[in-house]
Amino acid sequence: MKRNAQRIVSLLLGLCLLLTLAACGEKKDVSSQNTGANGTSANTASNMPAVTPAGTAAGGAANTAAAVYPMKTDVTLTIWSSNNKLPGKYNDKNNLPFYEGLEKRTGVKLECITPAAGQEKEAFNLMVASRDMPDIVQYGWLGYPGGPQKAIEDKVILSLNDLIDQYAPNLKKVISSDKELSKMLKTDSGDYYVFPFIREDPFQQVYRGPLFRKDWLDELGLKEPETVDEWYTALKAFKEKKGATAPLAVNLEYMNQIFAQAYRILDGYYYDDNGKLQYGPIQPQFRDYLTEMKKWYDEDLIDKDFSIRKQADLDTNILSGKSGATIGNAAGQLGKYLNAMKGKDDKFDLVGSYYPVLKAGETPFRGLSDPKYTGSGTTNAAITTSCKNVEIAAKFLDYCYSDEGKMYINFGEEGVGHNMVSGYPTYSELITKNPEGLSFSQACQIYTSAFGFAFVQDKRYTEQLSPMPQQKEAINKWVKTDRVKHDVPSYASPTGSEANEYATIMTNVGTFKDESMVKFIMGVDSLDNFDKFTSEIKKIGIERALQIKQNALDKYNSR
């Protein structure tokens, strides 16, 4: 992707035009774009990318007509993505049936670029430093140092405001119909920066929750645990009557995610019941949470090595009968466990339980779920400043939000990836019973891109990803929380000099907090020292971090 001198001159001229025009206008929200009677965008000039689309003068009439696909073009677009884990014999995205089909449908040739496994971050940093970038980069742009606005200011990616207005009517329709989503996709300066991966339904946003051996509960005459006390009773029974050596298979991360919220706090930021921003580990209830976990640890109800356990260890504990409860995903753990035990233990059964509370009947504090747009996800696509054909790139990406594009990306080609059954796109046996032995998710990577592209993920994909009654029941339980009241938007990220200050504080706070928690739970340090623990976190700078986070939230809320 060498850039010649003419290209450099063009970019510099375009940049000069951008800087001149930016001083004359104010950024506007795509969802409330001001247009004249002739369709001219009131802010076209102020948001024009460095490379002005051919045939469209800055400040001229916006071309909002939908593209006709396949487009008649000989353009090849390069797409970089850190999603590089391909199953079976497949080792190159360029050879996948999905991408071949996407090329035919859009008329655009694609060159997929993926870094070597384990070198994703280094490859991204090198690519950005060189400024010799592909046309499109799929990346978690909230993780860019200084955030996506800094990526725009650094001339890494383009502001998409005018590109969406002119060339992406499908995405514009999605944004215009959802004000909250519009806020999520913007920077504080009003720049749209990404073609996003979006989950269309709350059912898809829940990703993890408590799992119990239902056959054990039934055998022991125990109801499905709801409160922390009922959890304790069940775990104790698993140890004493089922011989479980680690009744609860858990690690520190999952422990914090599930049990801290029973005390109406989180292991991190949250809004309290009065709408005030708080940091959980310095609250008095955090000591109560740690006291309970120490009790479980002392009585051998949780794995003695919980602080170093990986997911594979938790899987082994459940499947071997060492544990009767764990934390897991509906597809990744619940479905996998049930399938693994078929023919081995016909009594083996699991149930997804509600997130624990202190008092029966309480609504769980937050649960575990992602918002409809996750800015840290590696599927969100930005157009880089190296892109020569921004109009084609925008139209190509916009195809993914069309009705046809959504169907193809979610379900693949009809008759290959899916068949229509009573109006419902049903995955074919190529996906559900793959002849090469690929799992459902692996086959989806080959013939669809149901979780690896910038588009609107269909609820019907998720329904078929988790087809077992136990899975659907678990998700429907996990979705019932007070998340909306207590959730702090992850898109409210510090910017400028505050970003580095905040990152340094939170890295130091996180390291100290996790190390101290393990010592408290294992009894290496006494909980009598909890006040010293909170004082040390304050010395590290958590109150300053709270102030920075509140500033970011205020800016987000005013978008």
PDB file of N, CA and C in Angstrom, residues 411-500:
ATOM      1  N   PHE A 411     -26.766 -14.733   8.411  1.00  0.00           N
ATOM      2  CA  PHE A 411     -27.184 -16.104   8.109  1.00  0.00           C
ATOM      3  C   PHE A 411     -26.521 -16.705   6.880  1.00  0.00           C
ATOM      4  N   GLY A 412     -25.696 -15.938   6.177  1.00  0.00           N
ATOM      5  CA  GLY A 412     -25.046 -16.475   5.000  1.00  0.00           C
ATOM      6  C   GLY A 412     -26.001 -16.577   3.822  1.00  0.00           C
ATOM      7  N   GLU A 413     -25.540 -17.243   2.795  1.00  0.00           N
ATOM      8  CA  GLU A 413     -26.332 -17.379   1.571  1.00  0.00           C
ATOM      9  C   GLU A 413     -27.478 -18.359   1.789  1.00  0.00           C
ATOM     10  N   GLU A 414     -28.656 -17.985   1.306  1.00  0.00           N
ATOM     11  CA  GLU A 414     -29.807 -18.886   1.436  1.00  0.00           C
ATOM     12  C   GLU A 414     -29.534 -20.154   0.631  1.00  0.00           C
ATOM     13  N   GLY A 415     -29.844 -21.295   1.236  1.00  0.00           N
ATOM     14  CA  GLY A 415     -29.565 -22.572   0.610  1.00  0.00           C
ATOM     15  C   GLY A 415     -28.189 -23.106   0.946  1.00  0.00           C
ATOM     16  N   VAL A 416     -27.359 -22.259   1.530  1.00  0.00           N
ATOM     17  CA  VAL A 416     -26.019 -22.686   1.963  1.00  0.00           C
ATOM     18  C   VAL A 416     -25.909 -22.537   3.478  1.00  0.00           C
ATOM     19  N   GLY A 417     -25.883 -21.295   3.953  1.00  0.00           N
ATOM     20  CA  GLY A 417     -25.789 -21.067   5.394  1.00  0.00           C
ATOM     21  C   GLY A 417     -27.112 -21.213   6.112  1.00  0.00           C
ATOM     22  N   HIS A 418     -28.213 -20.954   5.389  1.00  0.00           N
ATOM     23  CA  HIS A 418     -29.526 -21.037   6.034  1.00  0.00           C
ATOM     24  C   HIS A 418     -30.609 -21.370   5.010  1.00  0.00           C
ATOM     25  N   ASN A 419     -31.750 -21.746   5.536  1.00  0.00           N
ATOM     26  CA  ASN A 419     -32.959 -21.948   4.747  1.00  0.00           C
ATOM     27  C   ASN A 419     -34.099 -21.231   5.449  1.00  0.00           C
ATOM     28  N   MET A 420     -35.026 -20.707   4.677  1.00  0.00           N
ATOM     29  CA  MET A 420     -36.186 -20.049   5.265  1.00  0.00           C
ATOM     30  C   MET A 420     -37.233 -21.106   5.612  1.00  0.00           C
ATOM     31  N   VAL A 421     -37.590 -21.164   6.879  1.00  0.00           N
ATOM     32  CA  VAL A 421     -38.590 -22.119   7.366  1.00  0.00           C
ATOM     33  C   VAL A 421     -39.705 -21.326   8.023  1.00  0.00           C
ATOM     34  N   SER A 422     -40.846 -21.273   7.353  1.00  0.00           N
ATOM     35  CA  SER A 422     -41.994 -20.489   7.834  1.00  0.00           C
ATOM     36  C   SER A 422     -41.597 -19.041   8.126  1.00  0.00           C
ATOM     37  N   GLY A 423     -40.776 -18.480   7.235  1.00  0.00           N
ATOM     38  CA  GLY A 423     -40.364 -17.097   7.367  1.00  0.00           C
ATOM     39  C   GLY A 423     -39.241 -16.853   8.353  1.00  0.00           C
ATOM     40  N   TYR A 424     -38.696 -17.930   8.924  1.00  0.00           N
ATOM     41  CA  TYR A 424     -37.628 -17.815   9.924  1.00  0.00           C
ATOM     42  C   TYR A 424     -36.333 -18.324   9.312  1.00  0.00           C
ATOM     43  N   PRO A 425     -35.275 -17.486   9.267  1.00  0.00           N
ATOM     44  CA  PRO A 425     -33.996 -17.926   8.702  1.00  0.00           C
ATOM     45  C   PRO A 425     -33.328 -18.955   9.613  1.00  0.00           C
ATOM     46  N   THR A 426     -33.378 -20.198   9.181  1.00  0.00           N
ATOM     47  CA  THR A 426     -32.916 -21.316  10.002  1.00  0.00           C
ATOM     48  C   THR A 426     -31.574 -21.815   9.476  1.00  0.00           C
ATOM     49  N   TYR A 427     -30.591 -21.852  10.338  1.00  0.00           N
ATOM     50  CA  TYR A 427     -29.272 -22.286   9.904  1.00  0.00           C
ATOM     51  C   TYR A 427     -29.331 -23.717   9.357  1.00  0.00           C
ATOM     52  N   SER A 428     -28.586 -23.936   8.282  1.00  0.00           N
ATOM     53  CA  SER A 428     -28.553 -25.248   7.641  1.00  0.00           C
ATOM     54  C   SER A 428     -27.658 -26.191   8.435  1.00  0.00           C
ATOM     55  N   GLU A 429     -27.677 -27.445   8.039  1.00  0.00           N
ATOM     56  CA  GLU A 429     -26.839 -28.431   8.716  1.00  0.00           C
ATOM     57  C   GLU A 429     -25.359 -28.190   8.451  1.00  0.00           C
ATOM     58  N   LEU A 430     -25.063 -27.373   7.437  1.00  0.00           N
ATOM     59  CA  LEU A 430     -23.677 -26.976   7.227  1.00  0.00           C
ATOM     60  C   LEU A 430     -23.160 -26.207   8.437  1.00  0.00           C
ATOM     61  N   ILE A 431     -24.091 -25.541   9.149  1.00  0.00           N
ATOM     62  CA  ILE A 431     -23.746 -24.801  10.358  1.00  0.00           C
ATOM     63  C   ILE A 431     -23.988 -25.649  11.602  1.00  0.00           C
ATOM     64  N   THR A 432     -25.144 -26.281  11.681  1.00  0.00           N
ATOM     65  CA  THR A 432     -25.542 -26.968  12.912  1.00  0.00           C
ATOM     66  C   THR A 432     -24.941 -28.369  13.054  1.00  0.00           C
ATOM     67  N   LYS A 433     -24.653 -29.021  11.896  1.00  0.00           N
ATOM     68  CA  LYS A 433     -24.049 -30.362  11.930  1.00  0.00           C
ATOM     69  C   LYS A 433     -22.943 -30.406  10.881  1.00  0.00           C
ATOM     70  N   ASN A 434     -21.968 -29.564  11.066  1.00  0.00           N
ATOM     71  CA  ASN A 434     -20.949 -29.357  10.053  1.00  0.00           C
ATOM     72  C   ASN A 434     -20.211 -30.655   9.723  1.00  0.00           C
ATOM     73  N   PRO A 435     -20.117 -31.004   8.426  1.00  0.00           N
ATOM     74  CA  PRO A 435     -19.468 -32.265   8.041  1.00  0.00           C
ATOM     75  C   PRO A 435     -17.969 -32.292   8.333  1.00  0.00           C
ATOM     76  N   GLU A 436     -17.359 -31.123   8.537  1.00  0.00           N
ATOM     77  CA  GLU A 436     -15.936 -31.077   8.872  1.00  0.00           C
ATOM     78  C   GLU A 436     -15.713 -31.124  10.373  1.00  0.00           C
ATOM     79  N   GLY A 437     -16.805 -31.241  11.129  1.00  0.00           N
ATOM     80  CA  GLY A 437     -16.687 -31.318  12.579  1.00  0.00           C
ATOM     81  C   GLY A 437     -16.558 -29.969  13.255  1.00  0.00           C
ATOM     82  N   LEU A 438     -16.842 -28.884  12.538  1.00  0.00           N
ATOM     83  CA  LEU A 438     -16.773 -27.561  13.140  1.00  0.00           C
ATOM     84  C   LEU A 438     -17.966 -27.334  14.059  1.00  0.00           C
ATOM     85  N   SER A 439     -17.740 -26.610  15.141  1.00  0.00           N
ATOM     86  CA  SER A 439     -18.835 -26.259  16.031  1.00  0.00           C
ATOM     87  C   SER A 439     -19.739 -25.238  15.351  1.00  0.00           C
ATOM     88  N   PHE A 440     -20.886 -24.970  15.962  1.00  0.00           N
ATOM     89  CA  PHE A 440     -21.820 -23.972  15.436  1.00  0.00           C
ATOM     90  C   PHE A 440     -21.113 -22.638  15.220  1.00  0.00           C
ATOM     91  N   SER A 441     -20.402 -22.168  16.241  1.00  0.00           N
ATOM     92  CA  SER A 441     -19.728 -20.878  16.150  1.00  0.00           C
ATOM     93  C   SER A 441     -18.630 -20.894  15.096  1.00  0.00           C
ATOM     94  N   GLN A 442     -17.890 -21.976  15.005  1.00  0.00           N
ATOM     95  CA  GLN A 442     -16.826 -22.063  14.019  1.00  0.00           C
ATOM     96  C   GLN A 442     -17.374 -22.046  12.600  1.00  0.00           C
ATOM     97  N   ALA A 443     -18.447 -22.797  12.373  1.00  0.00           N
ATOM     98  CA  ALA A 443     -19.061 -22.828  11.038  1.00  0.00           C
ATOM     99  C   ALA A 443     -19.615 -21.456  10.667  1.00  0.00           C
ATOM    100  N   CYS A 444     -20.143 -20.736  11.659  1.00  0.00           N
ATOM    101  CA  CYS A 444     -20.636 -19.384  11.394  1.00  0.00           C
ATOM    102  C   CYS A 444     -19.509 -18.469  10.931  1.00  0.00           C
ATOM    103  N   GLN A 445     -18.301 -18.690  11.407  1.00  0.00           N
ATOM    104  CA  GLN A 445     -17.166 -17.885  10.976  1.00  0.00           C
ATOM    105  C   GLN A 445     -16.839 -18.093   9.506  1.00  0.00           C
ATOM    106  N   ILE A 446     -17.173 -19.257   8.984  1.00  0.00           N
ATOM    107  CA  ILE A 446     -16.812 -19.600   7.609  1.00  0.00           C
ATOM    108  C   ILE A 446     -17.867 -19.133   6.614  1.00  0.00           C
ATOM    109  N   TYR A 447     -19.125 -19.328   6.957  1.00  0.00           N
ATOM    110  CA  TYR A 447     -20.206 -19.086   5.997  1.00  0.00           C
ATOM    111  C   TYR A 447     -21.024 -17.829   6.300  1.00  0.00           C
ATOM    112  N   THR A 448     -20.835 -17.238   7.472  1.00  0.00           N
ATOM    113  CA  THR A 448     -21.482 -15.987   7.845  1.00  0.00           C
ATOM    114  C   THR A 448     -20.427 -15.145   8.548  1.00  0.00           C
ATOM    115  N   SER A 449     -20.853 -14.023   9.076  1.00  0.00           N
ATOM    116  CA  SER A 449     -19.962 -13.292   9.978  1.00  0.00           C
ATOM    117  C   SER A 449     -20.809 -12.752  11.116  1.00  0.00           C
ATOM    118  N   ALA A 450     -21.586 -13.656  11.711  1.00  0.00           N
ATOM    119  CA  ALA A 450     -22.622 -13.261  12.657  1.00  0.00           C
ATOM    120  C   ALA A 450     -22.093 -12.612  13.929  1.00  0.00           C
ATOM    121  N   PHE A 451     -20.790 -12.683  14.164  1.00  0.00           N
ATOM    122  CA  PHE A 451     -20.243 -11.994  15.338  1.00  0.00           C
ATOM    123  C   PHE A 451     -18.880 -11.382  15.037  1.00  0.00           C
ATOM    124  N   GLY A 452     -18.579 -11.182  13.739  1.00  0.00           N
ATOM    125  CA  GLY A 452     -17.249 -10.691  13.415  1.00  0.00           C
ATOM    126  C   GLY A 452     -17.203  -9.543  12.446  1.00  0.00           C
ATOM    127  N   PHE A 453     -18.304  -8.780  12.338  1.00  0.00           N
ATOM    128  CA  PHE A 453     -18.306  -7.702  11.364  1.00  0.00           C
ATOM    129  C   PHE A 453     -19.037  -6.494  11.929  1.00  0.00           C
ATOM    130  N   ALA A 454     -19.011  -5.398  11.181  1.00  0.00           N
ATOM    131  CA  ALA A 454     -19.724  -4.184  11.567  1.00  0.00           C
ATOM    132  C   ALA A 454     -21.111  -4.235  10.936  1.00  0.00           C
ATOM    133  N   PHE A 455     -22.143  -4.502  11.745  1.00  0.00           N
ATOM    134  CA  PHE A 455     -23.495  -4.691  11.234  1.00  0.00           C
ATOM    135  C   PHE A 455     -24.451  -4.783  12.416  1.00  0.00           C
ATOM    136  N   VAL A 456     -25.712  -5.050  12.145  1.00  0.00           N
ATOM    137  CA  VAL A 456     -26.700  -5.255  13.205  1.00  0.00           C
ATOM    138  C   VAL A 456     -26.912  -6.749  13.390  1.00  0.00           C
ATOM    139  N   GLN A 457     -26.506  -7.251  14.536  1.00  0.00           N
ATOM    140  CA  GLN A 457     -26.645  -8.687  14.805  1.00  0.00           C
ATOM    141  C   GLN A 457     -28.105  -9.020  15.072  1.00  0.00           C
ATOM    142  N   ASP A 458     -28.612 -10.025  14.387  1.00  0.00           N
ATOM    143  CA  ASP A 458     -30.017 -10.425  14.458  1.00  0.00           C
ATOM    144  C   ASP A 458     -30.275 -11.285  15.696  1.00  0.00           C
ATOM    145  N   LYS A 459     -31.379 -11.013  16.374  1.00  0.00           N
ATOM    146  CA  LYS A 459     -31.730 -11.799  17.551  1.00  0.00           C
ATOM    147  C   LYS A 459     -31.866 -13.278  17.205  1.00  0.00           C
ATOM    148  N   ARG A 460     -32.296 -13.567  15.977  1.00  0.00           N
ATOM    149  CA  ARG A 460     -32.534 -14.958  15.577  1.00  0.00           C
ATOM    150  C   ARG A 460     -31.230 -15.747  15.472  1.00  0.00           C
ATOM    151  N   TYR A 461     -30.111 -15.057  15.287  1.00  0.00           N
ATOM    152  CA  TYR A 461     -28.809 -15.731  15.386  1.00  0.00           C
ATOM    153  C   TYR A 461     -28.582 -16.204  16.810  1.00  0.00           C
ATOM    154  N   THR A 462     -28.800 -15.306  17.767  1.00  0.00           N
ATOM    155  CA  THR A 462     -28.556 -15.635  19.167  1.00  0.00           C
ATOM    156  C   THR A 462     -29.491 -16.733  19.646  1.00  0.00           C
ATOM    157  N   GLU A 463     -30.724 -16.711  19.177  1.00  0.00           N
ATOM    158  CA  GLU A 463     -31.677 -17.755  19.558  1.00  0.00           C
ATOM    159  C   GLU A 463     -31.187 -19.128  19.124  1.00  0.00           C
ATOM    160  N   GLN A 464     -30.566 -19.185  17.960  1.00  0.00           N
ATOM    161  CA  GLN A 464     -30.088 -20.480  17.458  1.00  0.00           C
ATOM    162  C   GLN A 464     -28.711 -20.835  18.001  1.00  0.00           C
ATOM    163  N   LEU A 465     -27.944 -19.827  18.418  1.00  0.00           N
ATOM    164  CA  LEU A 465     -26.667 -20.082  19.079  1.00  0.00           C
ATOM    165  C   LEU A 465     -26.902 -20.782  20.417  1.00  0.00           C
ATOM    166  N   SER A 466     -28.022 -20.422  21.066  1.00  0.00           N
ATOM    167  CA  SER A 466     -28.374 -21.017  22.359  1.00  0.00           C
ATOM    168  C   SER A 466     -29.755 -21.658  22.242  1.00  0.00           C
ATOM    169  N   PRO A 467     -29.853 -22.811  21.549  1.00  0.00           N
ATOM    170  CA  PRO A 467     -31.164 -23.391  21.241  1.00  0.00           C
ATOM    171  C   PRO A 467     -31.785 -24.219  22.357  1.00  0.00           C
ATOM    172  N   MET A 468     -30.982 -24.644  23.340  1.00  0.00           N
ATOM    173  CA  MET A 468     -31.508 -25.532  24.378  1.00  0.00           C
ATOM    174  C   MET A 468     -32.441 -24.770  25.315  1.00  0.00           C
ATOM    175  N   PRO A 469     -33.465 -25.433  25.818  1.00  0.00           N
ATOM    176  CA  PRO A 469     -34.376 -24.771  26.768  1.00  0.00           C
ATOM    177  C   PRO A 469     -33.644 -24.191  27.969  1.00  0.00           C
ATOM    178  N   GLN A 470     -32.634 -24.926  28.455  1.00  0.00           N
ATOM    179  CA  GLN A 470     -31.884 -24.433  29.620  1.00  0.00           C
ATOM    180  C   GLN A 470     -31.166 -23.115  29.308  1.00  0.00           C
ATOM    181  N   GLN A 471     -30.690 -22.985  28.068  1.00  0.00           N
ATOM    182  CA  GLN A 471     -29.985 -21.763  27.687  1.00  0.00           C
ATOM    183  C   GLN A 471     -30.937 -20.577  27.601  1.00  0.00           C
ATOM    184  N   LYS A 472     -32.052 -20.773  26.924  1.00  0.00           N
ATOM    185  CA  LYS A 472     -33.029 -19.685  26.789  1.00  0.00           C
ATOM    186  C   LYS A 472     -33.569 -19.262  28.160  1.00  0.00           C
ATOM    187  N   GLU A 473     -33.830 -20.261  29.021  1.00  0.00           N
ATOM    188  CA  GLU A 473     -34.329 -19.960  30.357  1.00  0.00           C
ATOM    189  C   GLU A 473     -33.302 -19.149  31.147  1.00  0.00           C
ATOM    190  N   ALA A 474     -32.035 -19.524  31.022  1.00  0.00           N
ATOM    191  CA  ALA A 474     -30.974 -18.805  31.744  1.00  0.00           C
ATOM    192  C   ALA A 474     -30.898 -17.352  31.293  1.00  0.00           C
ATOM    193  N   ILE A 475     -30.884 -17.122  29.988  1.00  0.00           N
ATOM    194  CA  ILE A 475     -30.778 -15.755  29.473  1.00  0.00           C
ATOM    195  C   ILE A 475     -31.968 -14.916  29.912  1.00  0.00           C
ATOM    196  N   ASN A 476     -33.157 -15.503  29.865  1.00  0.00           N
ATOM    197  CA  ASN A 476     -34.355 -14.759  30.270  1.00  0.00           C
ATOM    198  C   ASN A 476     -34.336 -14.412  31.756  1.00  0.00           C
ATOM    199  N   LYS A 477     -33.610 -15.178  32.559  1.00  0.00           N
ATOM    200  CA  LYS A 477     -33.436 -14.828  33.977  1.00  0.00           C
ATOM    201  C   LYS A 477     -32.375 -13.740  34.128  1.00  0.00           C
ATOM    202  N   TRP A 478     -31.266 -13.911  33.425  1.00  0.00           N
ATOM    203  CA  TRP A 478     -30.144 -12.992  33.582  1.00  0.00           C
ATOM    204  C   TRP A 478     -30.465 -11.576  33.103  1.00  0.00           C
ATOM    205  N   VAL A 479     -31.422 -11.452  32.205  1.00  0.00           N
ATOM    206  CA  VAL A 479     -31.728 -10.134  31.655  1.00  0.00           C
ATOM    207  C   VAL A 479     -32.546  -9.279  32.626  1.00  0.00           C
ATOM    208  N   LYS A 480     -33.090  -9.895  33.675  1.00  0.00           N
ATOM    209  CA  LYS A 480     -33.970  -9.181  34.609  1.00  0.00           C
ATOM    210  C   LYS A 480     -33.158  -8.588  35.763  1.00  0.00           C
ATOM    211  N   THR A 481     -32.643  -7.393  35.532  1.00  0.00           N
ATOM    212  CA  THR A 481     -31.830  -6.705  36.544  1.00  0.00           C
ATOM    213  C   THR A 481     -32.154  -5.211  36.525  1.00  0.00           C
ATOM    214  N   ASP A 482     -31.532  -4.480  37.455  1.00  0.00           N
ATOM    215  CA  ASP A 482     -31.648  -3.020  37.505  1.00  0.00           C
ATOM    216  C   ASP A 482     -30.478  -2.348  36.800  1.00  0.00           C
ATOM    217  N   ARG A 483     -29.992  -2.974  35.768  1.00  0.00           N
ATOM    218  CA  ARG A 483     -28.817  -2.466  35.067  1.00  0.00           C
ATOM    219  C   ARG A 483     -28.984  -1.013  34.622  1.00  0.00           C
ATOM    220  N   VAL A 484     -30.144  -0.668  34.082  1.00  0.00           N
ATOM    221  CA  VAL A 484     -30.352   0.671  33.535  1.00  0.00           C
ATOM    222  C   VAL A 484     -30.137   1.741  34.606  1.00  0.00           C
ATOM    223  N   LYS A 485     -30.501   1.437  35.861  1.00  0.00           N
ATOM    224  CA  LYS A 485     -30.365   2.411  36.940  1.00  0.00           C
ATOM    225  C   LYS A 485     -28.916   2.609  37.374  1.00  0.00           C
ATOM    226  N   HIS A 486     -28.111   1.569  37.267  1.00  0.00           N
ATOM    227  CA  HIS A 486     -26.782   1.590  37.888  1.00  0.00           C
ATOM    228  C   HIS A 486     -25.612   1.571  36.910  1.00  0.00           C
ATOM    229  N   ASP A 487     -25.908   1.384  35.623  1.00  0.00           N
ATOM    230  CA  ASP A 487     -24.845   1.239  34.634  1.00  0.00           C
ATOM    231  C   ASP A 487     -24.194   2.582  34.320  1.00  0.00           C
ATOM    232  N   VAL A 488     -22.882   2.597  34.231  1.00  0.00           N
ATOM    233  CA  VAL A 488     -22.117   3.780  33.843  1.00  0.00           C
ATOM    234  C   VAL A 488     -21.634   3.573  32.407  1.00  0.00           C
ATOM    235  N   PRO A 489     -22.015   4.431  31.468  1.00  0.00           N
ATOM    236  CA  PRO A 489     -21.648   4.227  30.065  1.00  0.00           C
ATOM    237  C   PRO A 489     -20.142   4.130  29.868  1.00  0.00           C
ATOM    238  N   SER A 490     -19.710   3.088  29.202  1.00  0.00           N
ATOM    239  CA  SER A 490     -18.276   2.924  28.952  1.00  0.00           C
ATOM    240  C   SER A 490     -17.782   3.924  27.917  1.00  0.00           C
ATOM    241  N   TYR A 491     -18.693   4.521  27.143  1.00  0.00           N
ATOM    242  CA  TYR A 491     -18.312   5.468  26.095  1.00  0.00           C
ATOM    243  C   TYR A 491     -17.896   6.809  26.688  1.00  0.00           C
ATOM    244  N   ALA A 492     -18.209   7.023  27.963  1.00  0.00           N
ATOM    245  CA  ALA A 492     -17.829   8.275  28.625  1.00  0.00           C
ATOM    246  C   ALA A 492     -16.373   8.161  29.052  1.00  0.00           C
ATOM    247  N   SER A 493     -15.476   8.361  28.111  1.00  0.00           N
ATOM    248  CA  SER A 493     -14.049   8.167  28.360  1.00  0.00           C
ATOM    249  C   SER A 493     -13.341   9.503  28.506  1.00  0.00           C
ATOM    250  N   PRO A 494     -12.415   9.596  29.463  1.00  0.00           N
ATOM    251  CA  PRO A 494     -11.621  10.823  29.596  1.00  0.00           C
ATOM    252  C   PRO A 494     -10.842  11.109  28.322  1.00  0.00           C
ATOM    253  N   THR A 495     -10.618  12.371  28.047  1.00  0.00           N
ATOM    254  CA  THR A 495      -9.873  12.768  26.861  1.00  0.00           C
ATOM    255  C   THR A 495      -8.746  13.732  27.251  1.00  0.00           C
ATOM    256  N   GLY A 496      -7.901  14.037  26.301  1.00  0.00           N
ATOM    257  CA  GLY A 496      -6.820  14.982  26.536  1.00  0.00           C
ATOM    258  C   GLY A 496      -5.851  14.506  27.603  1.00  0.00           C
ATOM    259  N   SER A 497      -5.312  15.450  28.361  1.00  0.00           N
ATOM    260  CA  SER A 497      -4.328  15.119  29.389  1.00  0.00           C
ATOM    261  C   SER A 497      -4.932  14.269  30.497  1.00  0.00           C
ATOM    262  N   GLU A 498      -6.251  14.410  30.710  1.00  0.00           N
ATOM    263  CA  GLU A 498      -6.910  13.616  31.750  1.00  0.00           C
ATOM    264  C   GLU A 498      -6.888  12.125  31.432  1.00  0.00           C
ATOM    265  N   ALA A 499      -6.848  11.779  30.156  1.00  0.00           N
ATOM    266  CA  ALA A 499      -6.891  10.370  29.770  1.00  0.00           C
ATOM    267  C   ALA A 499      -5.683   9.612  30.327  1.00  0.00           C
ATOM    268  N   ASN A 500      -4.486  10.172  30.163  1.00  0.00           N
ATOM    269  CA  ASN A 500      -3.284   9.501  30.673  1.00  0.00           C
ATOM    270  C   ASN A 500      -3.263   9.477  32.194  1.00  0.00           C
TER     271      ASN A 500
END
